[in-house]
Amino acid sequence: MIKVVFFDLDDTLVDTSRLAEMARRNAIENMVRHGLPVDFDTAYQELLELISEYGSNFSRHFDYLLRRLDLPSNPKWVAAGVIAYHNTKFAYLRTVKGVRRVLLDLQRAGYRLGIITDGDPIKQWEKILRLELDAYFDEVFISDYLGVKKPHRKIFEKALRKMRVEPHEAVMVGDRLYSDIYGAKQVGMKTVWFRYGKYADRELEYLEYADSTVNSLEEILDTVRGLNLEEEERSDKEVHAD
């Protein structure tokens, strides 16, 4: 019987892919507006390559961008990028459609809730707190704080121990078939793939590890109940077989 529902954060609870793209575009536009002597497309593509190489949590994207473009260090251009990036994040940060209703319905149905997410702890908590989601969750598990990233089994095992449940008593909901679904299944958890965002048609070689697929978070409560029903029916068959 499922007792705990874990969610990924980015592109599962928080609509971050479109937000990140918008913030990066606005950052480059503002840098060009304040004197960056490079056209938008060139600078933007260079920024995307830099992010791919150094990761989204790297703290000096705009400084390194100038180096890659063979430009001198210029604090005005860097500041312009930082300001536009953060202003966009603060102005357009949104939850995925239906999040609060889904979380409240799950709580009312008796499920405990948790978050298992990769990323920088400060950045991830900033999203959670700005969107006032923290009150819904019993625990939040963040890779860079725990020292282990999804899909490594240890991050899921740490979460299960903290929530005091066995793997078959928990379900993982996430948009990444590899890190969320494959990772959770390796420790014996139930899995629900939320087909959303930039990974909606990627990593499909891991689709077999999803117990269920949803296209809307509003399907989650019924899906979890369905997984419980399947478990009960399986248990009944095993009892009758004995």
mmCIF file of C-alpha atoms in Angstrom:
data_model
loop_
_atom_site.group_PDB
_atom_site.id
_atom_site.type_symbol
_atom_site.label_atom_id
_atom_site.label_comp_id
_atom_site.label_asym_id
_atom_site.label_seq_id
_atom_site.Cartn_x
_atom_site.Cartn_y
_atom_site.Cartn_z
ATOM 1 C CA MET A 1 0.000 0.000 0.000
ATOM 2 C CA ILE A 2 1.427 3.349 -1.041
ATOM 3 C CA LYS A 3 1.911 5.734 1.880
ATOM 4 C CA VAL A 4 4.260 8.368 0.430
ATOM 5 C CA VAL A 5 4.236 10.217 -2.894
ATOM 6 C CA PHE A 6 7.563 11.743 -3.939
ATOM 7 C CA PHE A 7 7.778 14.420 -6.636
ATOM 8 C CA ASP A 8 10.632 15.750 -8.697
ATOM 9 C CA LEU A 9 10.756 19.565 -8.652
ATOM 10 C CA ASP A 10 11.824 21.003 -12.025
ATOM 11 C CA ASP A 11 9.277 20.474 -14.796
ATOM 12 C CA THR A 12 7.186 18.362 -12.465
ATOM 13 C CA LEU A 13 6.009 20.824 -9.819
ATOM 14 C CA VAL A 14 7.669 23.966 -11.188
ATOM 15 C CA ASP A 15 7.552 24.962 -14.851
ATOM 16 C CA THR A 16 11.283 25.625 -15.176
ATOM 17 C CA SER A 17 12.332 24.742 -18.738
ATOM 18 C CA ARG A 18 10.405 27.566 -20.375
ATOM 19 C CA LEU A 19 11.364 29.885 -17.538
ATOM 20 C CA ALA A 20 15.069 29.135 -17.937
ATOM 21 C CA GLU A 21 14.944 29.701 -21.692
ATOM 22 C CA MET A 22 13.133 33.014 -21.245
ATOM 23 C CA ALA A 23 15.560 34.162 -18.546
ATOM 24 C CA ARG A 24 18.618 33.328 -20.650
ATOM 25 C CA ARG A 25 17.228 35.073 -23.721
ATOM 26 C CA ASN A 26 16.365 38.170 -21.711
ATOM 27 C CA ALA A 27 19.836 38.159 -20.169
ATOM 28 C CA ILE A 28 21.569 38.183 -23.555
ATOM 29 C CA GLU A 29 19.199 40.830 -24.912
ATOM 30 C CA ASN A 30 19.979 43.072 -21.937
ATOM 31 C CA MET A 31 23.718 42.550 -22.337
ATOM 32 C CA VAL A 32 23.502 43.535 -26.012
ATOM 33 C CA ARG A 33 21.320 46.499 -25.077
ATOM 34 C CA HIS A 34 24.040 47.702 -22.692
ATOM 35 C CA GLY A 35 26.872 47.487 -25.172
ATOM 36 C CA LEU A 36 27.852 43.826 -25.683
ATOM 37 C CA PRO A 37 29.413 44.049 -29.193
ATOM 38 C CA VAL A 38 28.036 40.693 -30.416
ATOM 39 C CA ASP A 39 24.748 39.862 -32.109
ATOM 40 C CA PHE A 40 22.076 38.076 -30.057
ATOM 41 C CA ASP A 41 22.161 34.721 -31.887
ATOM 42 C CA THR A 42 25.922 34.337 -31.571
ATOM 43 C CA ALA A 43 25.967 35.209 -27.874
ATOM 44 C CA TYR A 44 22.918 33.079 -27.065
ATOM 45 C CA GLN A 45 24.256 29.962 -28.784
ATOM 46 C CA GLU A 46 27.583 30.423 -27.019
ATOM 47 C CA LEU A 47 25.756 30.692 -23.691
ATOM 48 C CA LEU A 48 23.843 27.460 -24.364
ATOM 49 C CA GLU A 49 27.087 25.642 -25.133
ATOM 50 C CA LEU A 50 28.636 27.015 -21.974
ATOM 51 C CA ILE A 51 25.675 25.837 -19.872
ATOM 52 C CA SER A 52 25.879 22.402 -21.486
ATOM 53 C CA GLU A 53 29.553 22.143 -20.574
ATOM 54 C CA TYR A 54 29.529 23.665 -17.092
ATOM 55 C CA GLY A 55 25.982 22.926 -15.936
ATOM 56 C CA SER A 56 23.078 25.196 -15.107
ATOM 57 C CA ASN A 57 24.236 25.746 -11.521
ATOM 58 C CA PHE A 58 27.602 27.228 -12.498
ATOM 59 C CA SER A 59 27.822 30.691 -10.929
ATOM 60 C CA ARG A 60 29.910 32.502 -13.558
ATOM 61 C CA HIS A 61 28.084 31.912 -16.844
ATOM 62 C CA PHE A 62 28.256 35.512 -18.003
ATOM 63 C CA ASP A 63 31.904 36.020 -17.026
ATOM 64 C CA TYR A 64 32.873 32.917 -18.973
ATOM 65 C CA LEU A 65 30.665 33.982 -21.870
ATOM 66 C CA LEU A 66 32.824 37.071 -22.371
ATOM 67 C CA ARG A 67 35.964 34.911 -22.352
ATOM 68 C CA ARG A 68 34.491 32.550 -24.940
ATOM 69 C CA LEU A 69 33.641 35.508 -27.147
ATOM 70 C CA ASP A 70 37.215 36.838 -26.767
ATOM 71 C CA LEU A 71 35.921 39.988 -25.093
ATOM 72 C CA PRO A 72 37.481 41.865 -22.182
ATOM 73 C CA SER A 73 36.046 41.477 -18.693
ATOM 74 C CA ASN A 74 33.286 44.048 -18.300
ATOM 75 C CA PRO A 75 31.262 44.192 -15.062
ATOM 76 C CA LYS A 76 28.560 46.332 -16.701
ATOM 77 C CA TRP A 77 27.756 43.641 -19.282
ATOM 78 C CA VAL A 78 27.843 40.884 -16.657
ATOM 79 C CA ALA A 79 25.580 42.889 -14.344
ATOM 80 C CA ALA A 80 23.141 43.484 -17.191
ATOM 81 C CA GLY A 81 22.919 39.754 -17.794
ATOM 82 C CA VAL A 82 22.531 38.892 -14.119
ATOM 83 C CA ILE A 83 19.817 41.509 -13.548
ATOM 84 C CA ALA A 84 17.703 40.458 -16.539
ATOM 85 C CA TYR A 85 18.113 36.779 -15.702
ATOM 86 C CA HIS A 86 16.982 37.144 -12.093
ATOM 87 C CA ASN A 87 14.229 39.663 -12.862
ATOM 88 C CA THR A 88 12.750 37.190 -15.343
ATOM 89 C CA LYS A 89 12.975 34.320 -12.870
ATOM 90 C CA PHE A 90 11.231 36.295 -10.148
ATOM 91 C CA ALA A 91 8.537 37.653 -12.453
ATOM 92 C CA TYR A 92 7.622 34.463 -14.310
ATOM 93 C CA LEU A 93 8.259 31.644 -11.832
ATOM 94 C CA ARG A 94 5.153 29.441 -11.962
ATOM 95 C CA THR A 95 3.973 26.041 -10.829
ATOM 96 C CA VAL A 96 2.823 23.474 -13.348
ATOM 97 C CA LYS A 97 -0.951 23.636 -13.884
ATOM 98 C CA GLY A 98 -2.973 22.099 -11.051
ATOM 99 C CA VAL A 99 -0.115 21.584 -8.583
ATOM 100 C CA ARG A 100 -1.723 22.978 -5.430
ATOM 101 C CA ARG A 101 -5.024 21.180 -5.954
ATOM 102 C CA VAL A 102 -3.215 17.880 -6.575
ATOM 103 C CA LEU A 103 -1.026 18.225 -3.481
ATOM 104 C CA LEU A 104 -3.999 19.154 -1.311
ATOM 105 C CA ASP A 105 -6.064 16.241 -2.643
ATOM 106 C CA LEU A 106 -3.221 13.823 -1.944
ATOM 107 C CA GLN A 107 -2.871 15.146 1.606
ATOM 108 C CA ARG A 108 -6.596 14.845 2.209
ATOM 109 C CA ALA A 109 -6.467 11.273 0.929
ATOM 110 C CA GLY A 110 -3.907 10.474 3.624
ATOM 111 C CA TYR A 111 -0.677 10.393 1.629
ATOM 112 C CA ARG A 112 2.523 11.952 2.942
ATOM 113 C CA LEU A 113 4.476 13.992 0.414
ATOM 114 C CA GLY A 114 8.133 14.534 -0.350
ATOM 115 C CA ILE A 115 10.387 16.088 -2.984
ATOM 116 C CA ILE A 116 13.466 14.386 -4.449
ATOM 117 C CA THR A 117 15.323 16.787 -6.722
ATOM 118 C CA ASP A 118 18.750 17.386 -8.199
ATOM 119 C CA GLY A 119 20.314 20.808 -8.045
ATOM 120 C CA ASP A 120 21.745 23.529 -5.853
ATOM 121 C CA PRO A 121 19.994 23.547 -2.438
ATOM 122 C CA ILE A 122 19.605 27.326 -2.268
ATOM 123 C CA LYS A 123 18.182 27.591 -5.783
ATOM 124 C CA GLN A 124 15.797 24.693 -5.243
ATOM 125 C CA TRP A 125 14.573 26.002 -1.892
ATOM 126 C CA GLU A 126 14.148 29.442 -3.434
ATOM 127 C CA LYS A 127 11.685 27.986 -5.956
ATOM 128 C CA ILE A 128 9.826 26.063 -3.269
ATOM 129 C CA LEU A 129 9.562 29.031 -0.907
ATOM 130 C CA ARG A 130 8.748 31.657 -3.542
ATOM 131 C CA LEU A 131 5.876 29.499 -4.748
ATOM 132 C CA GLU A 132 4.826 28.721 -1.157
ATOM 133 C CA LEU A 133 4.917 24.962 -1.690
ATOM 134 C CA ASP A 134 6.885 24.039 1.434
ATOM 135 C CA ALA A 135 3.826 23.519 3.661
ATOM 136 C CA TYR A 136 2.649 20.606 1.503
ATOM 137 C CA PHE A 137 5.770 18.499 1.991
ATOM 138 C CA ASP A 138 7.002 16.467 4.934
ATOM 139 C CA GLU A 139 10.574 16.341 3.607
ATOM 140 C CA VAL A 140 12.677 17.750 0.771
ATOM 141 C CA PHE A 141 15.732 15.853 -0.505
ATOM 142 C CA ILE A 142 18.203 17.782 -2.697
ATOM 143 C CA SER A 143 21.139 16.088 -4.412
ATOM 144 C CA ASP A 144 23.818 18.730 -3.848
ATOM 145 C CA TYR A 145 23.036 18.745 -0.120
ATOM 146 C CA LEU A 146 22.998 14.957 0.208
ATOM 147 C CA GLY A 147 26.058 14.354 -1.959
ATOM 148 C CA VAL A 148 24.352 12.002 -4.398
ATOM 149 C CA LYS A 149 22.309 12.630 -7.562
ATOM 150 C CA LYS A 150 19.491 10.803 -9.245
ATOM 151 C CA PRO A 151 19.387 8.142 -10.601
ATOM 152 C CA HIS A 152 21.826 6.821 -7.961
ATOM 153 C CA ARG A 153 19.906 4.520 -5.659
ATOM 154 C CA LYS A 154 21.341 6.135 -2.514
ATOM 155 C CA ILE A 155 19.311 9.337 -2.845
ATOM 156 C CA PHE A 156 16.095 7.312 -3.029
ATOM 157 C CA GLU A 157 17.185 5.078 -0.152
ATOM 158 C CA LYS A 158 17.953 8.119 1.996
ATOM 159 C CA ALA A 159 14.497 9.518 1.257
ATOM 160 C CA LEU A 160 12.768 6.228 2.057
ATOM 161 C CA ARG A 161 14.604 5.878 5.369
ATOM 162 C CA LYS A 162 13.801 9.444 6.388
ATOM 163 C CA MET A 163 10.114 8.942 5.554
ATOM 164 C CA ARG A 164 10.129 5.553 7.323
ATOM 165 C CA VAL A 165 8.619 3.555 4.467
ATOM 166 C CA GLU A 166 9.583 0.500 2.433
ATOM 167 C CA PRO A 167 10.193 0.963 -1.313
ATOM 168 C CA HIS A 168 6.864 -0.628 -2.296
ATOM 169 C CA GLU A 169 5.086 1.885 -0.029
ATOM 170 C CA ALA A 170 6.301 4.877 -2.053
ATOM 171 C CA VAL A 171 5.793 6.225 -5.552
ATOM 172 C CA MET A 172 8.057 8.586 -7.483
ATOM 173 C CA VAL A 173 6.514 11.121 -9.879
ATOM 174 C CA GLY A 174 8.862 12.859 -12.299
ATOM 175 C CA ASP A 175 9.426 14.144 -15.823
ATOM 176 C CA ARG A 176 12.757 12.343 -16.390
ATOM 177 C CA LEU A 177 12.518 8.705 -17.390
ATOM 178 C CA TYR A 178 16.198 8.172 -16.612
ATOM 179 C CA SER A 179 16.867 10.006 -13.378
ATOM 180 C CA ASP A 180 13.384 9.873 -11.812
ATOM 181 C CA ILE A 181 11.720 6.728 -13.134
ATOM 182 C CA TYR A 182 14.634 4.370 -13.778
ATOM 183 C CA GLY A 183 16.345 5.563 -10.582
ATOM 184 C CA ALA A 184 13.346 4.980 -8.330
ATOM 185 C CA LYS A 185 12.510 1.626 -9.905
ATOM 186 C CA GLN A 186 16.001 0.345 -9.124
ATOM 187 C CA VAL A 187 15.194 0.436 -5.401
ATOM 188 C CA GLY A 188 11.731 -1.067 -5.819
ATOM 189 C CA MET A 189 9.554 2.039 -5.726
ATOM 190 C CA LYS A 190 6.406 2.526 -7.795
ATOM 191 C CA THR A 191 6.896 5.033 -10.603
ATOM 192 C CA VAL A 192 4.745 7.529 -12.506
ATOM 193 C CA TRP A 193 6.207 9.332 -15.500
ATOM 194 C CA PHE A 194 4.847 12.847 -15.965
ATOM 195 C CA ARG A 195 5.208 13.390 -19.699
ATOM 196 C CA TYR A 196 5.931 17.089 -19.674
ATOM 197 C CA GLY A 197 8.506 19.670 -20.665
ATOM 198 C CA LYS A 198 11.674 19.192 -22.666
ATOM 199 C CA TYR A 199 11.946 15.496 -21.771
ATOM 200 C CA ALA A 200 8.433 14.582 -22.951
ATOM 201 C CA ASP A 201 9.836 12.696 -25.945
ATOM 202 C CA ARG A 202 13.317 11.819 -24.714
ATOM 203 C CA GLU A 203 14.934 8.902 -22.835
ATOM 204 C CA LEU A 204 12.174 6.627 -24.119
ATOM 205 C CA GLU A 205 14.476 3.625 -23.800
ATOM 206 C CA TYR A 206 13.644 3.795 -20.070
ATOM 207 C CA LEU A 207 9.875 3.850 -20.549
ATOM 208 C CA GLU A 208 9.567 0.233 -19.418
ATOM 209 C CA TYR A 209 10.468 1.335 -15.881
ATOM 210 C CA ALA A 210 7.349 3.493 -15.575
ATOM 211 C CA ASP A 211 4.412 1.792 -13.856
ATOM 212 C CA SER A 212 2.146 4.500 -15.250
ATOM 213 C CA THR A 213 2.285 7.589 -17.471
ATOM 214 C CA VAL A 214 0.299 10.811 -17.027
ATOM 215 C CA ASN A 215 0.053 13.897 -19.215
ATOM 216 C CA SER A 216 -1.399 16.065 -16.450
ATOM 217 C CA LEU A 217 -0.660 16.259 -12.746
ATOM 218 C CA GLU A 218 -4.391 16.247 -12.168
ATOM 219 C CA GLU A 219 -4.300 12.521 -12.983
ATOM 220 C CA ILE A 220 -1.950 11.709 -10.101
ATOM 221 C CA LEU A 221 -4.453 10.929 -7.328
ATOM 222 C CA ASP A 222 -6.426 8.483 -9.465
ATOM 223 C CA THR A 223 -3.177 6.975 -10.741
ATOM 224 C CA VAL A 224 -1.856 6.370 -7.219
ATOM 225 C CA ARG A 225 -5.165 4.834 -6.208
ATOM 226 C CA GLY A 226 -4.977 2.615 -9.287
ATOM 227 C CA LEU A 227 -1.480 1.437 -8.338
ATOM 228 C CA ASN A 228 -2.757 0.608 -4.859
ATOM 229 C CA LEU A 229 -5.653 -1.359 -6.324
ATOM 230 C CA GLU A 230 -3.273 -3.332 -8.550
ATOM 231 C CA GLU A 231 -1.149 -4.136 -5.503
ATOM 232 C CA GLU A 232 -4.189 -5.320 -3.546
ATOM 233 C CA GLU A 233 -5.341 -7.531 -6.415
ATOM 234 C CA ARG A 234 -1.858 -8.993 -6.759
ATOM 235 C CA SER A 235 -1.731 -9.752 -3.044
ATOM 236 C CA ASP A 236 -5.171 -11.417 -3.169
ATOM 237 C CA LYS A 237 -4.060 -13.644 -6.040
ATOM 238 C CA GLU A 238 -0.941 -14.671 -4.132
ATOM 239 C CA VAL A 239 -3.021 -15.541 -1.057
ATOM 240 C CA HIS A 240 -5.468 -17.628 -3.100
ATOM 241 C CA ALA A 241 -2.587 -19.326 -4.904
ATOM 242 C CA ASP A 242 -1.175 -20.452 -1.556
#
